[in-house]
PDB file of C-alpha atoms in Angstrom:
ATOM      1  CA  MET P   1       0.395   0.507   0.036  1.00 79.00           C
ATOM      2  CA  THR P   2       0.776   3.386  -0.605  1.00 83.00           C
ATOM      3  CA  ILE P   3       1.093   6.657   2.295  1.00 76.00           C
ATOM      4  CA  LYS P   4      -1.811   7.934   0.355  1.00 79.00           C
ATOM      5  CA  GLU P   5      -3.814   4.240   0.284  1.00 87.00           C
ATOM      6  CA  LEU P   6      -2.906   3.621   3.817  1.00 82.00           C
ATOM      7  CA  ILE P   7      -4.496   8.029   4.547  1.00 78.00           C
ATOM      8  CA  GLU P   8      -7.991   6.621   2.293  1.00 84.00           C
ATOM      9  CA  ASN P   9      -7.691   4.133   3.964  1.00 90.00           C
ATOM     10  CA  GLY P  10      -8.303   5.254   7.904  1.00 87.00           C
ATOM     11  CA  TYR P  11      -5.043   4.896   8.760  1.00 86.00           C
ATOM     12  CA  ARG P  12      -2.166   7.222  10.258  1.00 80.00           C
ATOM     13  CA  VAL P  13       1.116   7.824   9.311  1.00 75.00           C
ATOM     14  CA  ILE P  14       3.502   9.494  12.192  1.00 83.00           C
ATOM     15  CA  LEU P  15       6.591  10.501  11.541  1.00 83.00           C
ATOM     16  CA  ASP P  16       8.937  10.433  13.840  1.00 87.00           C
ATOM     17  CA  THR P  17      10.794  13.939  15.281  1.00 90.00           C
ATOM     18  CA  ASN P  18      14.286  12.481  13.127  1.00 91.00           C
ATOM     19  CA  VAL P  19      12.443  11.776  10.118  1.00 86.00           C
ATOM     20  CA  LEU P  20      11.259  15.780   9.901  1.00 86.00           C
ATOM     21  CA  LEU P  21      14.128  17.250  10.915  1.00 89.00           C
ATOM     22  CA  ASN P  22      16.982  15.680   8.493  1.00 90.00           C
ATOM     23  CA  ILE P  23      15.063  16.784   6.085  1.00 90.00           C
ATOM     24  CA  TYR P  24      16.250  20.128   6.511  1.00 88.00           C
ATOM     25  CA  ARG P  25      20.076  18.167   6.260  1.00 92.00           C
ATOM     26  CA  TYR P  26      19.302  18.444   2.178  1.00 92.00           C
ATOM     27  CA  SER P  27      19.028  21.196   0.090  1.00 93.00           C
ATOM     28  CA  PRO P  28      17.188  23.738   0.908  1.00 93.00           C
ATOM     29  CA  GLU P  29      15.270  23.272  -3.121  1.00 95.00           C
ATOM     30  CA  PHE P  30      14.887  19.226  -1.503  1.00 93.00           C
ATOM     31  CA  SER P  31      13.897  19.894   2.239  1.00 92.00           C
ATOM     32  CA  GLU P  32      10.401  22.438  -0.263  1.00 93.00           C
ATOM     33  CA  PHE P  33      10.000  18.891  -2.243  1.00 93.00           C
ATOM     34  CA  ALA P  34       9.608  17.659   0.613  1.00 89.00           C
ATOM     35  CA  LEU P  35       7.412  19.056   2.894  1.00 89.00           C
ATOM     36  CA  GLU P  36       5.465  20.237  -0.185  1.00 91.00           C
ATOM     37  CA  CYS P  37       4.636  16.091  -0.742  1.00 85.00           C
ATOM     38  CA  LEU P  38       3.472  15.889   3.123  1.00 83.00           C
ATOM     39  CA  LYS P  39       1.262  18.624   2.921  1.00 86.00           C
ATOM     40  CA  ALA P  40      -0.210  16.893   0.141  1.00 82.00           C
ATOM     41  CA  VAL P  41      -1.370  13.404   1.484  1.00 73.00           C
ATOM     42  CA  LYS P  42      -2.251  15.940   4.575  1.00 70.00           C
ATOM     43  CA  ILE P  43       0.303  14.044   7.212  1.00 64.00           C
ATOM     44  CA  ILE P  44       2.344  17.972   8.627  1.00 59.00           C
TER      45      ILE P  44
END
């Protein structure tokens, strides 16, 4: 199952703090892209 399918089926996706903090280790462009992806599936 994809994350989108899990969310549509009522599952909760919980991100560890380290996952969110590690997004910022990458380039600003990738960080922004990753955050937009998470927003698109309403994780953040």
